[in-house]
XYZ file of C-alpha atoms in Angstrom:
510
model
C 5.793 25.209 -16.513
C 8.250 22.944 -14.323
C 9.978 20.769 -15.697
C 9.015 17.359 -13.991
C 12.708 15.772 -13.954
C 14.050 19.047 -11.418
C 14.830 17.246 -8.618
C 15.259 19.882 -5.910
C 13.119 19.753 -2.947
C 11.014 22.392 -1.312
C 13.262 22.920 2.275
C 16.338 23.560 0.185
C 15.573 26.417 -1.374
C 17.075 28.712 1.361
C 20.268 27.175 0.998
C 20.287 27.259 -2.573
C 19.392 31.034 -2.942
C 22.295 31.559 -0.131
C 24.456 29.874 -2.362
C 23.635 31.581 -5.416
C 24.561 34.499 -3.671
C 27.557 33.436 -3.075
C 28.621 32.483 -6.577
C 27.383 35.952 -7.740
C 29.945 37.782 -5.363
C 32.549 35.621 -6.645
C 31.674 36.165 -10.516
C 31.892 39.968 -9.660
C 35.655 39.587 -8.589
C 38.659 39.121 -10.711
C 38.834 35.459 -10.138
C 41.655 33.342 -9.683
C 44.067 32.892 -12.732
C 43.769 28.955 -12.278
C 40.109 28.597 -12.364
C 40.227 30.621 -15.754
C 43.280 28.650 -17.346
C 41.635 25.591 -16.626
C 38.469 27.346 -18.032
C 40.162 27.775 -21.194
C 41.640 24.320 -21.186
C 45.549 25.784 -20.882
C 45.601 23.540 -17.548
C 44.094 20.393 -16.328
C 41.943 20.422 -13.302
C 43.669 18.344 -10.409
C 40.908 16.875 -9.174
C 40.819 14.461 -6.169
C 38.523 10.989 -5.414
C 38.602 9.162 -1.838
C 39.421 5.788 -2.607
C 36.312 4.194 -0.440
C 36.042 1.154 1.809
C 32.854 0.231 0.960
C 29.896 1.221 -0.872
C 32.044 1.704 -4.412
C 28.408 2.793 -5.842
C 29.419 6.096 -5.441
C 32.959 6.181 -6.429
C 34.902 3.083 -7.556
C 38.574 3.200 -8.288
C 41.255 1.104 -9.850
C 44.687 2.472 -9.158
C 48.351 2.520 -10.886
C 49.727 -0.851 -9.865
C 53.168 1.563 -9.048
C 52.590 4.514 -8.095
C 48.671 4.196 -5.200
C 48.313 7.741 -5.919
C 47.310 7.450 -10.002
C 43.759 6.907 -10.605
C 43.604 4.088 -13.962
C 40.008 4.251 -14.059
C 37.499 5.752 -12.316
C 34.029 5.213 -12.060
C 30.421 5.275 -9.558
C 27.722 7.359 -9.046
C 29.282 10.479 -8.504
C 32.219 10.190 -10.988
C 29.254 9.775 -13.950
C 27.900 12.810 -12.733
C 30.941 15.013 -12.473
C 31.866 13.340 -16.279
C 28.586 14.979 -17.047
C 28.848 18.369 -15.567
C 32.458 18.240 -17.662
C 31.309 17.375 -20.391
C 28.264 20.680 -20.817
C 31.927 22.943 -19.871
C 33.670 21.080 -23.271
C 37.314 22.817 -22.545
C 37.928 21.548 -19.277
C 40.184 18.434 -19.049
C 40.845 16.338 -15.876
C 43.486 14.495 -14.328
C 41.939 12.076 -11.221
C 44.079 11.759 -8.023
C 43.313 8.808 -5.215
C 43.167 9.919 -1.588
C 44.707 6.906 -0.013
C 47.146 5.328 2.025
C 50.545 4.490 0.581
C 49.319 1.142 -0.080
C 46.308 2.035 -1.870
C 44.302 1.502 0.953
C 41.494 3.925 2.234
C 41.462 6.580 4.345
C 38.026 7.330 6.577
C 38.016 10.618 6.749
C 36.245 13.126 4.327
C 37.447 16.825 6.089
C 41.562 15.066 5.667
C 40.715 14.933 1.829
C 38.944 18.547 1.788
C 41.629 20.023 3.426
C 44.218 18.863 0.875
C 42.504 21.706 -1.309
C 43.470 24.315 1.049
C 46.742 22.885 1.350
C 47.034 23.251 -3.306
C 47.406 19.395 -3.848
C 43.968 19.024 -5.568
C 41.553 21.979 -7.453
C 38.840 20.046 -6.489
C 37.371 17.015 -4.914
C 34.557 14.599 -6.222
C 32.720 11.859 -4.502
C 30.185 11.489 -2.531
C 30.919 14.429 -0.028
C 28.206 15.814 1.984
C 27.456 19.929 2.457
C 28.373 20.162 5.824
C 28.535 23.944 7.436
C 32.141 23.792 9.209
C 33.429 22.139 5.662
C 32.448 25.078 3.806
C 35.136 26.997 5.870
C 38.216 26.187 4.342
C 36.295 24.948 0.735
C 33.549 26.720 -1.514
C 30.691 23.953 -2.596
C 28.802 24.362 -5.995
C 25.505 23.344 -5.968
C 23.857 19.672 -4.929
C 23.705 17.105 -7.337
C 21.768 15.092 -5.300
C 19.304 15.235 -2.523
C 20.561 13.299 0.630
C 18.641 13.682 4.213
C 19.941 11.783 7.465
C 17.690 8.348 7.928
C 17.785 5.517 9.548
C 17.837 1.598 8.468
C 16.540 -0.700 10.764
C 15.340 -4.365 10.318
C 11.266 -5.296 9.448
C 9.668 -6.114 12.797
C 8.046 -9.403 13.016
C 4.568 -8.676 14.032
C 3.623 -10.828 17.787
C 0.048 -11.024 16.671
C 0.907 -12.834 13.726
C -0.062 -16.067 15.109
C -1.832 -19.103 14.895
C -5.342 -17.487 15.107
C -4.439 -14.181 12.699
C -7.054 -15.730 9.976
C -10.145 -14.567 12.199
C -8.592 -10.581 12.291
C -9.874 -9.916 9.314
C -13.387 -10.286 10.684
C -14.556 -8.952 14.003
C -16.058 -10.417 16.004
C -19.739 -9.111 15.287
C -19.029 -9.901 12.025
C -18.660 -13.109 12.131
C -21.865 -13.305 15.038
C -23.888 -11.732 12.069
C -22.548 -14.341 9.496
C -23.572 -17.385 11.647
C -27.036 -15.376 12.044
C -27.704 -15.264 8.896
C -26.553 -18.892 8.272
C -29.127 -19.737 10.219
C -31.973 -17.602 8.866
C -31.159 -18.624 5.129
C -31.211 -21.931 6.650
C -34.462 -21.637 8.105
C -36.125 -20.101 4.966
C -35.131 -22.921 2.940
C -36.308 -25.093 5.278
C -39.547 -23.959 6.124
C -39.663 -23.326 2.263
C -38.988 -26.947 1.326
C -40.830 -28.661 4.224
C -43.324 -30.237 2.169
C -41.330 -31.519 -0.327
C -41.619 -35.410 1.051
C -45.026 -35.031 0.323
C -44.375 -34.306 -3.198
C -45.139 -37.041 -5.202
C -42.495 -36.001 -8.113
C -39.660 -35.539 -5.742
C -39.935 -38.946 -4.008
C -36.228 -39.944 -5.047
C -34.869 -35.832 -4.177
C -31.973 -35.719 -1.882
C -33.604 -33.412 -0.195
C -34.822 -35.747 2.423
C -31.940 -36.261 3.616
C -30.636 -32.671 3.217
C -33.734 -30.926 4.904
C -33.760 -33.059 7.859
C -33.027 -31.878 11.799
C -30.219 -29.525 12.070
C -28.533 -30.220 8.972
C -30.141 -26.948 7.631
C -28.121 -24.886 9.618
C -25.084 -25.587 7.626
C -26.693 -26.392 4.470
C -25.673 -22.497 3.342
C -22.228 -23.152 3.839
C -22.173 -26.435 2.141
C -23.980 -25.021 -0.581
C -21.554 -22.173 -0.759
C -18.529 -24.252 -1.066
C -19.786 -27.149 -2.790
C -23.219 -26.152 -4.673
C -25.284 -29.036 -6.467
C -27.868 -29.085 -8.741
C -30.970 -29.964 -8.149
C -30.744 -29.728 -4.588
C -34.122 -27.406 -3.895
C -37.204 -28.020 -5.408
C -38.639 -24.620 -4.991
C -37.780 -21.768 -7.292
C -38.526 -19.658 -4.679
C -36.077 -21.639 -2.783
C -33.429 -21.124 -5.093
C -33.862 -17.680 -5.205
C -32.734 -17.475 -1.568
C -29.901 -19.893 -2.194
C -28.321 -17.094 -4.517
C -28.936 -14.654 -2.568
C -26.511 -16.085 0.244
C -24.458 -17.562 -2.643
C -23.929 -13.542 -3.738
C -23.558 -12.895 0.076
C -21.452 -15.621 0.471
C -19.016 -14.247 -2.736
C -18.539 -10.826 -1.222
C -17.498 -11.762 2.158
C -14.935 -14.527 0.760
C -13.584 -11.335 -1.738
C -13.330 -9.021 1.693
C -12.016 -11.670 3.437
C -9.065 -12.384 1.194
C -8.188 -9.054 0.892
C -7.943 -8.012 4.217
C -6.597 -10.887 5.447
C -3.539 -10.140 2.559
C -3.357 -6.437 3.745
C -2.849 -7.158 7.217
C -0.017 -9.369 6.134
C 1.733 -7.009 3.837
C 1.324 -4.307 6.182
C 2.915 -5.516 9.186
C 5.626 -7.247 6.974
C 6.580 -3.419 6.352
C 6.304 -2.546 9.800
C 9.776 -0.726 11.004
C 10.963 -2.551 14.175
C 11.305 1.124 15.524
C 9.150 3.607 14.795
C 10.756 6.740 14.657
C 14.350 8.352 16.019
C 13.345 8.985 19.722
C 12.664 5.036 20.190
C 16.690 4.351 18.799
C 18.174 7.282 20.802
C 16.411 6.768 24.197
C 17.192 2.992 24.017
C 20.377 2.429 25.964
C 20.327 -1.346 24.555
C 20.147 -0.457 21.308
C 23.713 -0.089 19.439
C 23.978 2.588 16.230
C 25.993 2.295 13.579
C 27.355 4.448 11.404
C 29.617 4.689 8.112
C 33.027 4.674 8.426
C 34.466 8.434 7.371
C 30.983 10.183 7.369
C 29.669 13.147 9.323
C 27.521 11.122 11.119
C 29.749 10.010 13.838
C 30.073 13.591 14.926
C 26.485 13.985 14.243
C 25.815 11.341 17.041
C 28.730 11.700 19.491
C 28.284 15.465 19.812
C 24.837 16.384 18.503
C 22.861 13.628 19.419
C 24.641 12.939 22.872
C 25.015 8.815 22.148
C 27.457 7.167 24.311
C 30.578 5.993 22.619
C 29.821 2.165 23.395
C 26.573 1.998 21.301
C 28.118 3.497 17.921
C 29.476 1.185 15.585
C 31.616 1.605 12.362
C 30.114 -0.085 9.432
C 31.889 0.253 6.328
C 30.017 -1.535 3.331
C 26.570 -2.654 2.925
C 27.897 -6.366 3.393
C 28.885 -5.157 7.295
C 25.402 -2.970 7.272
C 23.408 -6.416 6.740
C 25.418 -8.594 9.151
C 25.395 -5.772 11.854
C 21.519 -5.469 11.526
C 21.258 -9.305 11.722
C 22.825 -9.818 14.637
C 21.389 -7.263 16.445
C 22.704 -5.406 19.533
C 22.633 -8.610 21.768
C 25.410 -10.047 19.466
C 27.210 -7.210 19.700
C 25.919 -5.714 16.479
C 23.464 -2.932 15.845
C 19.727 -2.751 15.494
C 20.043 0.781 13.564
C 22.395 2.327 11.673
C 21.818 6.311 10.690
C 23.181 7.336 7.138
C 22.346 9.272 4.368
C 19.518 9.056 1.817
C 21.584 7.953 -1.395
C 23.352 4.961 0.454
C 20.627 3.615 2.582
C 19.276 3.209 -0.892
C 21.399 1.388 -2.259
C 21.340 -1.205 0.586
C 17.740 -1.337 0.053
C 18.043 -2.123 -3.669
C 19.634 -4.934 -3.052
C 18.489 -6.052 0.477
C 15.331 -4.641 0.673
C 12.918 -7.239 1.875
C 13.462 -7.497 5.601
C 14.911 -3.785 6.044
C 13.408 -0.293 6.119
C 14.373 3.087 6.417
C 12.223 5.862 8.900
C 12.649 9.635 9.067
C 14.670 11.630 11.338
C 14.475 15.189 12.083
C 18.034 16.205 10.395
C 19.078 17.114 7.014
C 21.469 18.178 5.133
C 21.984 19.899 1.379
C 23.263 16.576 -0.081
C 26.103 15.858 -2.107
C 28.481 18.284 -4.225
C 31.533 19.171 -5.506
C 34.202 21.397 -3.799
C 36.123 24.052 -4.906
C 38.851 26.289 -3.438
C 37.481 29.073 -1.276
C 36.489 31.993 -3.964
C 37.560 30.071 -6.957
C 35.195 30.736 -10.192
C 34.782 27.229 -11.087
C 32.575 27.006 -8.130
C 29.932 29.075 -10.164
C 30.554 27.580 -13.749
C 30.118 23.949 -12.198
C 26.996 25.138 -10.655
C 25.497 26.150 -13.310
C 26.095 23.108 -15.631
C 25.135 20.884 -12.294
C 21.517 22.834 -12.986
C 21.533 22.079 -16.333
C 22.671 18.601 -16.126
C 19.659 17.844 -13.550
C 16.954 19.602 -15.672
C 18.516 16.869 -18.808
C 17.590 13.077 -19.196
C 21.240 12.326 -18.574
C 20.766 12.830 -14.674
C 17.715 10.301 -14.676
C 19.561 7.703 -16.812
C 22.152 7.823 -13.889
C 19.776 7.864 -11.345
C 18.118 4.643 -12.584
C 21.288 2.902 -13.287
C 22.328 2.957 -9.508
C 19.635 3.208 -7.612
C 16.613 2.104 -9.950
C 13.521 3.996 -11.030
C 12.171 6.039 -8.808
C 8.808 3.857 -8.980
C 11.077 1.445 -7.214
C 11.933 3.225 -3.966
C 10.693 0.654 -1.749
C 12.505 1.920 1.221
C 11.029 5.742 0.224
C 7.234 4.568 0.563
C 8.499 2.581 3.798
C 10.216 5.608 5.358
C 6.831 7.060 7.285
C 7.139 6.936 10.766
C 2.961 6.821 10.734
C 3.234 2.960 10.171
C 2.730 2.317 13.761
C -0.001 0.376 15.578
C -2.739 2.572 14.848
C -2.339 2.843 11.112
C -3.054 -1.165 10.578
C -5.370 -2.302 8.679
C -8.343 -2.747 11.075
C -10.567 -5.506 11.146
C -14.252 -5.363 8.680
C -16.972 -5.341 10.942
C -20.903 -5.557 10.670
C -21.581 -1.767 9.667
C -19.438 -2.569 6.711
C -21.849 -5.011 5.495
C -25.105 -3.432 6.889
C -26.883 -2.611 3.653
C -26.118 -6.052 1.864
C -27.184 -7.847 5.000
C -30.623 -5.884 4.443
C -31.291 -6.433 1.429
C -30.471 -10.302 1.572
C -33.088 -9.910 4.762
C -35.926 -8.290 2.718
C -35.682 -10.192 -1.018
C -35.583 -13.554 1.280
C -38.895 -12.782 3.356
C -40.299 -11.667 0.057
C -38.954 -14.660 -1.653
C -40.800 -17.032 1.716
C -43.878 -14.475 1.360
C -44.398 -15.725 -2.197
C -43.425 -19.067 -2.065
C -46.135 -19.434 1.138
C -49.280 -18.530 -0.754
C -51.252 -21.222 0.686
C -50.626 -19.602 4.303
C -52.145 -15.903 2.998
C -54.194 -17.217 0.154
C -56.889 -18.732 2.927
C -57.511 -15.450 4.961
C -58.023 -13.289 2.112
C -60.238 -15.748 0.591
C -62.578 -16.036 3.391
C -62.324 -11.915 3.824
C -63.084 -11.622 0.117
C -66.388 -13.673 0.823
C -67.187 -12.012 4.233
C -67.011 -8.359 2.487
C -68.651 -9.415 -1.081
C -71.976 -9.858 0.232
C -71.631 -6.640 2.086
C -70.825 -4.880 -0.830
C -73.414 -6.675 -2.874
C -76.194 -5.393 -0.203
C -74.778 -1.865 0.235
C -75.200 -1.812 -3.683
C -78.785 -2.970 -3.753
C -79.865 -0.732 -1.460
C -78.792 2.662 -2.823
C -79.947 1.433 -6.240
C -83.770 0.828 -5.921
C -84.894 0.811 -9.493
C -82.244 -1.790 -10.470
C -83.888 -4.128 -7.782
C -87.362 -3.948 -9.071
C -86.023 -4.867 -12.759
C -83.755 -7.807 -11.269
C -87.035 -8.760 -9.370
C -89.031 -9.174 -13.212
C -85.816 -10.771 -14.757
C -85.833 -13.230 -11.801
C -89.175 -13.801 -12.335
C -89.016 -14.673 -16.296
C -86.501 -16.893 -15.740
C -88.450 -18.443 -13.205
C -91.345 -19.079 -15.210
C -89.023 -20.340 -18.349
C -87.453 -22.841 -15.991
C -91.135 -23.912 -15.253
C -91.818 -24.397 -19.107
C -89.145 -26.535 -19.511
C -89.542 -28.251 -16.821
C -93.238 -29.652 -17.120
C -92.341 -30.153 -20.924
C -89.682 -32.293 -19.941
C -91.967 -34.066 -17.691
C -94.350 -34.676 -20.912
C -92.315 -36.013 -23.100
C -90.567 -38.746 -20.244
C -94.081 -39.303 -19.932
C -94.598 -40.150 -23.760
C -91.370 -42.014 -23.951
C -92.560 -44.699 -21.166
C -96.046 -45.457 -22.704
């Protein structure tokens, strides 16, 4: 089973296996008589660091106050994870040497320091240099330590529909036809529920008088919905409806709400350009680029960009002023870099900035080596086994956070276009609820209106009782002679009583 803290992504895999290779063929020589003293710790490994301009994430320095050249202390990104690498070798000890001017200034230009290997002034080189394919001509590169694709940062467009009437996108406009429908039908329920309440001798004092009366019943849902009182129907059957709309009412405020808030965040997130071809077939728009990186070359000669619309940017201070200003102001409204940095700038500027794919990559950053020295394979191996540890994910959260926290990752689709807001709710989306409001309120009026339907089966109980009383006697003839006698008896009882009642009045008035 993988373990879930290898880092390595799926379209390296090529180069990594070519690399291997490599390393094998160089194990199966001799070696070089350095690399192995330096194995052994009989010699210390000269290594060199660019001292940087900007963006001292990667590699900060603080040099000998005499001599520019002595490193005091180093320290970044990429100095934490050579320390590492180091420190799974044990034998090896290291002496750090600044690639700067001669007054400790820097020097833009990775392939100057890489070449001082081939020249024998360092045994290696750390930082945060790039696998590049002419580089690896005159220097042997172990393994990436880090995964670093070609991006590009641009500013957070600010959506033109975002104006004064954005609170009615949530809705369409069916929906809200269908809302002001059914206001009125509740409405009209309750009112033709509640239209003899006047006459109601126990509600003479109700409010409803006043509330029930001409067209006020069209908005007594809404009112009732933002300001419900008690005691303000009569009818239980009345009140019934009222929750119903009040339910109704509760669900569309919920939708509402949230779609309102995602069409907000969304377009917040929204990349001012949506992908590369928009930045590179703009002739307005200036690109900028850091100072020293492969870039440059990657847009002068690659990409074809004229030389007036690329910029140097140095630090993330100049990336954020740049962006700000824009092209118009002679800054830039994109700036291509790699992964790593772009990251960093996000960390800590990441609310009105994003970052959108490109079609190049490259095999990130690593250490360099001379050409068919054997530290090359020893450091690559140690660089696997430092990744697959928790040590590489302590310093990946220390400089660049957790990698929950890659906002500019998740904002990095090109898909975030037009068609991929949030669309509007519309009718269909409430179909079913706005049925079965429909049907439990005409029940509700059905039952609450038994006078109206009590009538007409009353009078067609009477008309078909006699029928059915006749169509019985007929087809039962015996039953009718019997009820004849019976009806008889009782006749002649009532007689009884009747002439003895007319006796005794008779007895009492003498």
């Amino acid at each position: 089973m993988a373990n879930p803290n290898y880092h390595f992504f799926g379209d390296q895999c090529v180069t990594m296996t070519f690399f291997a290779v490599l390393f094998l063929i160089a194990q199966t020589g001799a070696g070089d008589e350095a690399g192995s003293l330096i194995l052994e710790g009989k010699k210390k490994l000269i290594v060199g660091v660019p001292k940087k301009c900007g963006l001292i994430d990667f590699v900060d320095l603080r040099l000998d106050s005499r001599n520019k050249n002595l490193v005091e202390k180093a320290q970044g990104y990429s100095i934490e994870v050579f320390n590492a690498t180091i420190a799974l070798l044990q034998n090896i000890s290291v002496k750090y040497m600044a690639f700067a001017n001669e007054d400790g200034s820097c020097v833009e230009d990775y392939n100057a320091l890489l070449e001082q290997i081939s020249k024998g002034k360092y045994g290696a080189v750390v930082g945060d240099v790039t696998i590049v394919a002419n580089r690896s001509n005159y220097v042997d590169f172990t393994l990436p330590y880090t995964q670093s694709d070609v991006k590009i940062l641009v500013k957070v467009r600010h959506d033109p529909r975002l104006d004064m009437w954005i609170f009615v996108r949530p809705f369409s406009w069916d929906l809200w036809l269908s809302i002001a429908v059914v206001c009125v039908f509740i409405g009209g329920i309750i009112l033709f529920m509640e239209r003899n309440v006047k006459q109601d001798s126990g509600h003479e004092n109700s409010p409803l008088k006043k509330q029930l009366s001409g067209v006020s019943i069209l908005w007594f849902p809404i009112v009732q919905a933002i300001l419900p009182e008690k005691e303000s129907l009569a009818k239980n059957c009345s009140r019934f409806v009222l929750v119903l709309w009040l339910i109704l009412a509760f669900v569309l405020m919920q939708s509402y709400t949230a779609c309102l808030s995602s069409i907000l965040t969304v377009h917040q997130l929204q990349p001012r350009y949506p992908n590369e071809y928009d930045v590179l077939n703009d002739p307005n728009i200036n690109i900028g680029y850091q100072g020293g990186s492969f870039i440059k070359g990657l847009l002068l000669e690659r990409l074809k960009v004229p030389k007036s619309r690329v910029k140097n940017c140095s630090t993330i201070e100049q990336y954020k002023e740049a962006l700000d200003k824009g092209s118009r102001e002679d800054g830039v409204d994109a700036i291509f870099d790699e992964v790593p940095y772009i990251k960093v700038f996000l960390k800590k500027y990441g609310s009105n900035y994003a970052m959108i794919e490109t079609r190049h990559r490259t095999d990130g950053f690593a250490f360099a080596f001379p050409l068919g020295s054997t530290l090359t394979s020893h450091f690559s191996r140690a660089i696997l086994n430092m990744r697959e540890s928790p040590k590489m994910d302590e310093i990946e959260h220390k400089y660049f956070g957790s990698s929950n926290d890659d906002e500019g990752q998740s904002r990095s689709n090109p898909s975030l276009d037009d068609d991929a807001s949030p669309s509007s709710l519309t009718t269909y989306s409430f179909a079913g609820l706005f049925m079965l409001i429909g049907v439990f309120s005409l029940l509700a009026l059905i039952v609450s209106e038994n006078r109206i339907w009590r009538k007409p089966i009353m009078g067609a109980k009477m008309y078909i009782q006699p029928l059915l009383s006749r169509r019985f006697t007929r087809t039962n003839p015996l039953e009718e002679g019997s009820t004849r006698r019976r009806n008889n008896i009782i006749d002649g009882v009532e007689e009884n009583i009747g002439s003895d009642d007319r006796a005794n009045n008779q007895e009492n008035s003498l």
